[in-house]
PDB file of C-alpha atoms in Angstrom:
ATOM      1  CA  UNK J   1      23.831  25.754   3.642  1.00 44.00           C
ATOM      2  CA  UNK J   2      22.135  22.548   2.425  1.00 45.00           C
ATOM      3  CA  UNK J   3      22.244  21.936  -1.438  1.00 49.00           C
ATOM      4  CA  UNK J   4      19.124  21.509  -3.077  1.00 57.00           C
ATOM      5  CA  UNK J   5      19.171  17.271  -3.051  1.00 65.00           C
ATOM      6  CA  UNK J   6      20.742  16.799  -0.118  1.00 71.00           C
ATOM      7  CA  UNK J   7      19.066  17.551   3.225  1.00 76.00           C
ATOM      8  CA  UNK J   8      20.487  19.239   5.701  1.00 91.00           C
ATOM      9  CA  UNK J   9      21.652  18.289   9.413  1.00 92.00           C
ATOM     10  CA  UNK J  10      18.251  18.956  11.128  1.00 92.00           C
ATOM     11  CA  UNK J  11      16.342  16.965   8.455  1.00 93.00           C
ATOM     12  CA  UNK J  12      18.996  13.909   8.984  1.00 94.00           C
ATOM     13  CA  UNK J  13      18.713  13.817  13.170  1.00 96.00           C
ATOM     14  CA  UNK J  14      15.062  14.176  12.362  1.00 96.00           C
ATOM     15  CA  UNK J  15      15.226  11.092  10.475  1.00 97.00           C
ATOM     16  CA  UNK J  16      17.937   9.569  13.125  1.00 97.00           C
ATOM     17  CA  UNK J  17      15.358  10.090  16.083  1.00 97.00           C
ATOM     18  CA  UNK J  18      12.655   8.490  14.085  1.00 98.00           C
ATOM     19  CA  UNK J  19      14.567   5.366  13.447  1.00 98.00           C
ATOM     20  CA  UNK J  20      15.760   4.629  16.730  1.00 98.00           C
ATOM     21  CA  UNK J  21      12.131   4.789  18.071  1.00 98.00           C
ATOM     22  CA  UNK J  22      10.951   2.327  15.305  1.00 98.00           C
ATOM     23  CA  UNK J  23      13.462  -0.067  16.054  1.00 98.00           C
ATOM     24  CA  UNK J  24      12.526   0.116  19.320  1.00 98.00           C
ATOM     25  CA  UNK J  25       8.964  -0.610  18.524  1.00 98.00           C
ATOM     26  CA  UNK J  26       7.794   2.634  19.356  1.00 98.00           C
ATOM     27  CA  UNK J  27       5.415   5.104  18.195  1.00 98.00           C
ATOM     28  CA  UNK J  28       6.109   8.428  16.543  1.00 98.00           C
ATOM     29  CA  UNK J  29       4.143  11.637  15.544  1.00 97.00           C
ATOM     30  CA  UNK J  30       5.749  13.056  12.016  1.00 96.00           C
ATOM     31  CA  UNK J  31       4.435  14.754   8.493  1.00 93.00           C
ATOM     32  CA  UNK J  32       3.099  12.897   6.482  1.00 91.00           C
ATOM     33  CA  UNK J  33       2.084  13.529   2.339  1.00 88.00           C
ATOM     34  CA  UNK J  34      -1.826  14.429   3.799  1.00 87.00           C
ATOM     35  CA  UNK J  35      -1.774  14.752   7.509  1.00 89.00           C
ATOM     36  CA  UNK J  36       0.406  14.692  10.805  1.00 92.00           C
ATOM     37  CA  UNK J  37       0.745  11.077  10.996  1.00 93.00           C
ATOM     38  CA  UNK J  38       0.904   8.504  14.081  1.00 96.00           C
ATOM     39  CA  UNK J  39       3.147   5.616  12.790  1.00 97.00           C
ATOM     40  CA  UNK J  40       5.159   2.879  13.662  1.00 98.00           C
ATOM     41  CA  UNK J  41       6.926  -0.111  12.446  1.00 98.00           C
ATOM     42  CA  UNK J  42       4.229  -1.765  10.101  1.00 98.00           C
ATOM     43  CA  UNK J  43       5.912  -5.132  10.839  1.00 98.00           C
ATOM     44  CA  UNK J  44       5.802  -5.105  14.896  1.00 98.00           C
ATOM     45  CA  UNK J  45       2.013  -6.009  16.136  1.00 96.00           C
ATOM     46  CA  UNK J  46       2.774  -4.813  19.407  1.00 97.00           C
ATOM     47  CA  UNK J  47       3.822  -1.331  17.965  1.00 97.00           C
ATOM     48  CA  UNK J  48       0.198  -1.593  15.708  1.00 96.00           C
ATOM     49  CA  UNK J  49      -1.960  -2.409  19.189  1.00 95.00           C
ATOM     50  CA  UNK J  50       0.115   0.838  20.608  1.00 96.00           C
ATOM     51  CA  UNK J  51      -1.336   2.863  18.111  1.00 95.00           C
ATOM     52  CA  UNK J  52      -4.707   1.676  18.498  1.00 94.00           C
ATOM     53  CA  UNK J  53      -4.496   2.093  22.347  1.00 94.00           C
ATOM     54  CA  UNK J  54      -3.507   5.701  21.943  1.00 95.00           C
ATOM     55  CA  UNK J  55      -6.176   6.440  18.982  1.00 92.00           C
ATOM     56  CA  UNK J  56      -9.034   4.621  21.570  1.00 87.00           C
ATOM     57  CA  UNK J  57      -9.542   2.784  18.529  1.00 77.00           C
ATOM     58  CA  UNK J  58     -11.032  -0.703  17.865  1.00 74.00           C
ATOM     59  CA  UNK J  59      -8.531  -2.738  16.022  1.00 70.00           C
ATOM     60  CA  UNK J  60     -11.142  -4.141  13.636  1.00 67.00           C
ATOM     61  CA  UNK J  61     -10.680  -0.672  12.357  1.00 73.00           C
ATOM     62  CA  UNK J  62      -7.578  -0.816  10.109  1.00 77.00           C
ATOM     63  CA  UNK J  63      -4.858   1.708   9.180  1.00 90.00           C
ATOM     64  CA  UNK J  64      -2.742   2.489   6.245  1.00 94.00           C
ATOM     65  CA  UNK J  65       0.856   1.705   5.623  1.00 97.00           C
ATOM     66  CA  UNK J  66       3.129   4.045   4.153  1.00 97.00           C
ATOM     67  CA  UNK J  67       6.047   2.389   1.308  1.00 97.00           C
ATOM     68  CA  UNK J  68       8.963   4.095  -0.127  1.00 96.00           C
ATOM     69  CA  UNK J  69       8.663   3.181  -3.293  1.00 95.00           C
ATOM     70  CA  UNK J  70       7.002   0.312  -5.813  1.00 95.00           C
ATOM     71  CA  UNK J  71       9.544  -2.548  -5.133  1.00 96.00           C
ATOM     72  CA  UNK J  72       8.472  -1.961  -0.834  1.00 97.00           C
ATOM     73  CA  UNK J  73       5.032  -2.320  -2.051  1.00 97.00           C
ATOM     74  CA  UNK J  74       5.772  -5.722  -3.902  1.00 97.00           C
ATOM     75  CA  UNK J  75       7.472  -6.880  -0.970  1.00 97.00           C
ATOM     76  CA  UNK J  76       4.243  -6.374   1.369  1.00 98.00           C
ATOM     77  CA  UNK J  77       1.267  -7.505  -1.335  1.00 97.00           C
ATOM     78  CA  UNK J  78       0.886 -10.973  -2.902  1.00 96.00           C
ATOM     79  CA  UNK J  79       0.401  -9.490  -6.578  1.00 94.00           C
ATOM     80  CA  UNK J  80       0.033  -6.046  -7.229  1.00 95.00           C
ATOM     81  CA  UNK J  81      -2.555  -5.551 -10.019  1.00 94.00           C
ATOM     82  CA  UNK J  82      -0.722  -3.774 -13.144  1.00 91.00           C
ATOM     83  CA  UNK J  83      -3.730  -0.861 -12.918  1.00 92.00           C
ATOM     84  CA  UNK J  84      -1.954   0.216  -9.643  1.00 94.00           C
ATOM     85  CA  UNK J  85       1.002   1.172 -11.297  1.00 93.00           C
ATOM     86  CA  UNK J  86      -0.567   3.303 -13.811  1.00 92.00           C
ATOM     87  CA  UNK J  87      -2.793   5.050 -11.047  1.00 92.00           C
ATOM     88  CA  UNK J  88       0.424   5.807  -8.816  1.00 92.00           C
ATOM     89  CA  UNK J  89       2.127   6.921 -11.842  1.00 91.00           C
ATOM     90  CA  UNK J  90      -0.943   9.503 -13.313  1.00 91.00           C
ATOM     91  CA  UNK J  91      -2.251  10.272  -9.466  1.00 89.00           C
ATOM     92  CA  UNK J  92      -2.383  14.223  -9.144  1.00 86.00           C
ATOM     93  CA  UNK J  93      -2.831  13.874  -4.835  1.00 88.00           C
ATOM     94  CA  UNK J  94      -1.580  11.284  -2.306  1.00 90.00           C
ATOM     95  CA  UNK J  95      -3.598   8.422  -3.331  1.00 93.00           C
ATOM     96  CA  UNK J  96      -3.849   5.360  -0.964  1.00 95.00           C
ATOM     97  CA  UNK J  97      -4.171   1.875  -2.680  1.00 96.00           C
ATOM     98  CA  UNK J  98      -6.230  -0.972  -0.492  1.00 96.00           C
ATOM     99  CA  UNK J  99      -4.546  -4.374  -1.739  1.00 96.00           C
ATOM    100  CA  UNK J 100      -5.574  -7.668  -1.404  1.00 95.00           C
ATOM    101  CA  UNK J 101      -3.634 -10.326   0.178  1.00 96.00           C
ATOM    102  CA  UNK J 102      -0.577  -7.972   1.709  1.00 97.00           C
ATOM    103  CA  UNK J 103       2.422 -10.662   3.383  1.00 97.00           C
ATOM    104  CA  UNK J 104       5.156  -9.522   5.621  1.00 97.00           C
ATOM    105  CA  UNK J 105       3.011  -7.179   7.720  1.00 97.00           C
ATOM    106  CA  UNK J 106       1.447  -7.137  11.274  1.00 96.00           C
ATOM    107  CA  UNK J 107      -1.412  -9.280  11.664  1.00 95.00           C
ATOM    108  CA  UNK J 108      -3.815  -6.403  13.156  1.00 94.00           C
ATOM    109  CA  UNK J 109      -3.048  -4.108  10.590  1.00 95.00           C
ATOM    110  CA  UNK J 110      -4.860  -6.521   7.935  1.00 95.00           C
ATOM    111  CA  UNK J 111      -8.864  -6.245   7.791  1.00 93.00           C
ATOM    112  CA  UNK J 112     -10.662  -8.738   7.866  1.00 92.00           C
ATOM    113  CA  UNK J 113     -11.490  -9.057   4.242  1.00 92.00           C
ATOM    114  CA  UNK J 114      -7.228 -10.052   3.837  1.00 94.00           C
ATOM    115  CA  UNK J 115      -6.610  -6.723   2.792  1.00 95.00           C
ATOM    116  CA  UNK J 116      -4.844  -4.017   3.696  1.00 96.00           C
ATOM    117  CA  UNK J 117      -4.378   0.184   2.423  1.00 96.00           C
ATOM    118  CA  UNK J 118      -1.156   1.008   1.326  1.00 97.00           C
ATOM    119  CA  UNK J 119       0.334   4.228  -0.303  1.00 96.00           C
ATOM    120  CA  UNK J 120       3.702   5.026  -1.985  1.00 96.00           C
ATOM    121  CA  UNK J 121       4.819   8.322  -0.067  1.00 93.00           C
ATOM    122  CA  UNK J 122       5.281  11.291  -1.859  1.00 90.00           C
ATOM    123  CA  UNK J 123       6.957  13.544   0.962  1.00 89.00           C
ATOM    124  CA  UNK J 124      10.520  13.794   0.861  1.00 92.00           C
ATOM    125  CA  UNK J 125      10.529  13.299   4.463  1.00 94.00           C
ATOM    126  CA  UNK J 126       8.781  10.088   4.623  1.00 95.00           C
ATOM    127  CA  UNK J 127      10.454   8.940   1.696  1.00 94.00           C
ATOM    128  CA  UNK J 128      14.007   9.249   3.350  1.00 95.00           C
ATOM    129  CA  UNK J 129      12.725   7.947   6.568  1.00 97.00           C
ATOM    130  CA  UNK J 130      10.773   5.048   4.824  1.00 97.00           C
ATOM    131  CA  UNK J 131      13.874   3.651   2.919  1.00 97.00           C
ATOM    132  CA  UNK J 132      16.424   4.518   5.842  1.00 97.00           C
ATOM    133  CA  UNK J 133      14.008   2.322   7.822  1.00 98.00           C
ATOM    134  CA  UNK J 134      13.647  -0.158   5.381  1.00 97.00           C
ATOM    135  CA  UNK J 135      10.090  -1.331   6.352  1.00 98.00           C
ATOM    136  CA  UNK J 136       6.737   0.031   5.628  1.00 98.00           C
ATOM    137  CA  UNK J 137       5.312   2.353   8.434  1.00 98.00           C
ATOM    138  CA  UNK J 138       1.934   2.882   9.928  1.00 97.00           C
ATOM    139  CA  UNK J 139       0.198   5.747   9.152  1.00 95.00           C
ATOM    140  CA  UNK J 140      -3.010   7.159  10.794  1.00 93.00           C
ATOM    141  CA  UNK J 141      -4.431  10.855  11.355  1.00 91.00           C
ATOM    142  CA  UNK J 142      -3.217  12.275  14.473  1.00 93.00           C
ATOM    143  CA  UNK J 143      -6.643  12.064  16.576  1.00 92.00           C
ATOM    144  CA  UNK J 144      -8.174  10.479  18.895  1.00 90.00           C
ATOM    145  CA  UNK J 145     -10.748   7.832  17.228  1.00 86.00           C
ATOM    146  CA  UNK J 146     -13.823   9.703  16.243  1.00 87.00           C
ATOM    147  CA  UNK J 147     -12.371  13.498  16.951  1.00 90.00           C
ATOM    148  CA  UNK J 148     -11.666  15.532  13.819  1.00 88.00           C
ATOM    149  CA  UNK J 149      -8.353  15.393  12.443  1.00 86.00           C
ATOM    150  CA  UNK J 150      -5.765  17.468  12.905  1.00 86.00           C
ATOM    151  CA  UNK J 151      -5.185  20.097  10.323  1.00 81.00           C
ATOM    152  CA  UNK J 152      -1.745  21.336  11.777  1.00 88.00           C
ATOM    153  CA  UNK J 153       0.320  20.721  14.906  1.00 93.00           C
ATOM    154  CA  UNK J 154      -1.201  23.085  17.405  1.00 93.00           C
ATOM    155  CA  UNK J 155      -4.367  21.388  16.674  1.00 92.00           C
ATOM    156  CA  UNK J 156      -3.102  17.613  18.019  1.00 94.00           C
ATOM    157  CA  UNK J 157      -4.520  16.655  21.120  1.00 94.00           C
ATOM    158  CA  UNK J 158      -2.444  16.655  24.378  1.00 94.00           C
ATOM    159  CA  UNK J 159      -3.551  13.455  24.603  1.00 94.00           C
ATOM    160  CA  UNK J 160      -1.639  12.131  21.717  1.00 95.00           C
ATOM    161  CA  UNK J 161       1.050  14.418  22.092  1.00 96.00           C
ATOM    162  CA  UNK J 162       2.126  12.805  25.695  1.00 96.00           C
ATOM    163  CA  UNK J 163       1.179   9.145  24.104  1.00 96.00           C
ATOM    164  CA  UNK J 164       3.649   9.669  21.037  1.00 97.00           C
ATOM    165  CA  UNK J 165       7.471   8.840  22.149  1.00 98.00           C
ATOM    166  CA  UNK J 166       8.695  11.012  19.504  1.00 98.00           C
ATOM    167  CA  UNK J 167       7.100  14.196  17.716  1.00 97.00           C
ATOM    168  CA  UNK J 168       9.117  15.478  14.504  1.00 96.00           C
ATOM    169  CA  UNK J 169      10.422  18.678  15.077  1.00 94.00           C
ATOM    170  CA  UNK J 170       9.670  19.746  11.285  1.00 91.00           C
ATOM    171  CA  UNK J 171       7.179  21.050   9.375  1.00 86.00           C
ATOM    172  CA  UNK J 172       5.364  22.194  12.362  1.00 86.00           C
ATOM    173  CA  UNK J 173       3.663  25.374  10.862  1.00 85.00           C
ATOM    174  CA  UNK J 174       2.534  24.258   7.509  1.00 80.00           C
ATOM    175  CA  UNK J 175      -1.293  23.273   7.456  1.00 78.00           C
ATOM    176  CA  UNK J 176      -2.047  19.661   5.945  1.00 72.00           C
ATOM    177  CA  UNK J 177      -5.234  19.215   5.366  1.00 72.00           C
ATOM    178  CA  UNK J 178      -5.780  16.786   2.699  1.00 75.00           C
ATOM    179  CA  UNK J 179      -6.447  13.603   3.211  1.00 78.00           C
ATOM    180  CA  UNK J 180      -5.392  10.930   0.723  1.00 86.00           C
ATOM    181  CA  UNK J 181      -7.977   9.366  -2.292  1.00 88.00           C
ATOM    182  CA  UNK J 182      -8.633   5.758  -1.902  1.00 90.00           C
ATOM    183  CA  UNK J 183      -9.155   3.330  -3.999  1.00 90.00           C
ATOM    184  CA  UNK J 184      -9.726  -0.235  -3.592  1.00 94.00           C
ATOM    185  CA  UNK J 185      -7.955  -2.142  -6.298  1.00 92.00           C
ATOM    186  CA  UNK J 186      -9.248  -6.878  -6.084  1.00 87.00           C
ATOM    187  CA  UNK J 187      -7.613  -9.295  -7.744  1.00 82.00           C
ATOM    188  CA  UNK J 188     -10.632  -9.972  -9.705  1.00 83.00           C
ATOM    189  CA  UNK J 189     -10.021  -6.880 -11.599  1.00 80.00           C
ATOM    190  CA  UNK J 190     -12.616  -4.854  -9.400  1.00 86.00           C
ATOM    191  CA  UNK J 191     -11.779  -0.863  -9.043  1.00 87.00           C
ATOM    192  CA  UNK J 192     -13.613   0.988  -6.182  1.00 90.00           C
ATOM    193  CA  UNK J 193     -13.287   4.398  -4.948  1.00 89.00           C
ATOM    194  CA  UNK J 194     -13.712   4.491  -1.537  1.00 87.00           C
ATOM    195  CA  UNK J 195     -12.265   8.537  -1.088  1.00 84.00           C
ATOM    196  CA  UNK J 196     -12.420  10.801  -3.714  1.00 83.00           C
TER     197      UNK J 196
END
């Protein structure tokens, strides 16, 4: 049996899978901190327009990135303003971040404004899979563009299902149905909610 800390074998081939098909600039269907997630290398522009082929979505239309932890995030955004900290820090839910200025990231993952949504997972699953990967990962609601999303598994479209080239064999029952709060954080000092 699996200590407490240390995940067990299913958990690590889980991981394994996931990080093979990133590499590979493919696209993957796993749990996220709010929803089943679509992701894929953050980096890799050709993974991002795979994703936005499979969601039937414009890519004008950005996505959000996951990070493992606060030095990723400094890595990927020009200058992180010190009120991000404090929000990550006090947030009580998964609370995405939109940045200004992000570096090191796909091109058509950035909006047109130069900015891009990014959140510190929360989930020990993306956590381990973030820093194994060692990149920041895509992740969008598990839908096609304009469909509801996806409150649990059995509710993702076949569609997605057979677009995916893995699906995370975890966490399959458990219903996630909260979406992150965003907040849009500008350089000028600007705070806006966007998502409650």
């Amino acid at each position: 049996m699996a200590s407490k800390n240390k995940p067990d074998q299913n958990f690590i081939d889980e991981i394994n899978k996931c990080i093979t098909v990133l590499e590979n600039g493919g696209v993957i269907l796993y749990p996220t901190d709010t929803v089943w997630g679509i992701g894929c290398d953050a980096t890799n522009e050709d993974a991002v327009n795979k994703i936005y082929q499979l969601k039937k979505r414009a890519n004008t239309k950005t996505m959000i990135c996951l990070v493992a932890n606060d030095f990723m995030l400094e890595k990927h955004v020009e200058k992180v303003p010190e009120v991000a900290f404090d929000i990550i820090d006090i947030a009580d839910k998964p609370t995405t971040i939109v940045y200004d200025n992000p570096k090191n990231i796909a091109k058509n993952l950035i909006a047109e404004d130069k900015s891009l949504a990014i959140r510190v997972a929360t989930d020990k699953f993306c956590q381990y899979l973030i820093s194994k990967f060692k990149k920041p990962i895509v992740s969008t609601s598990a839908n096609l563009s304009g469909d509801p999303t996806a409150k649990s598994f059995k509710e993702i479209s076949s569609d997605i299902l057979k677009g995916v080239d893995y699906a995370v064999n975890l966490q399959r029952n458990i219903q996630k149905i909260t979406p992150s709060s965003i907040i849009k954080l500008s350089n000028d000092g600007t705070v806006k909610v966007i998502r409650k």
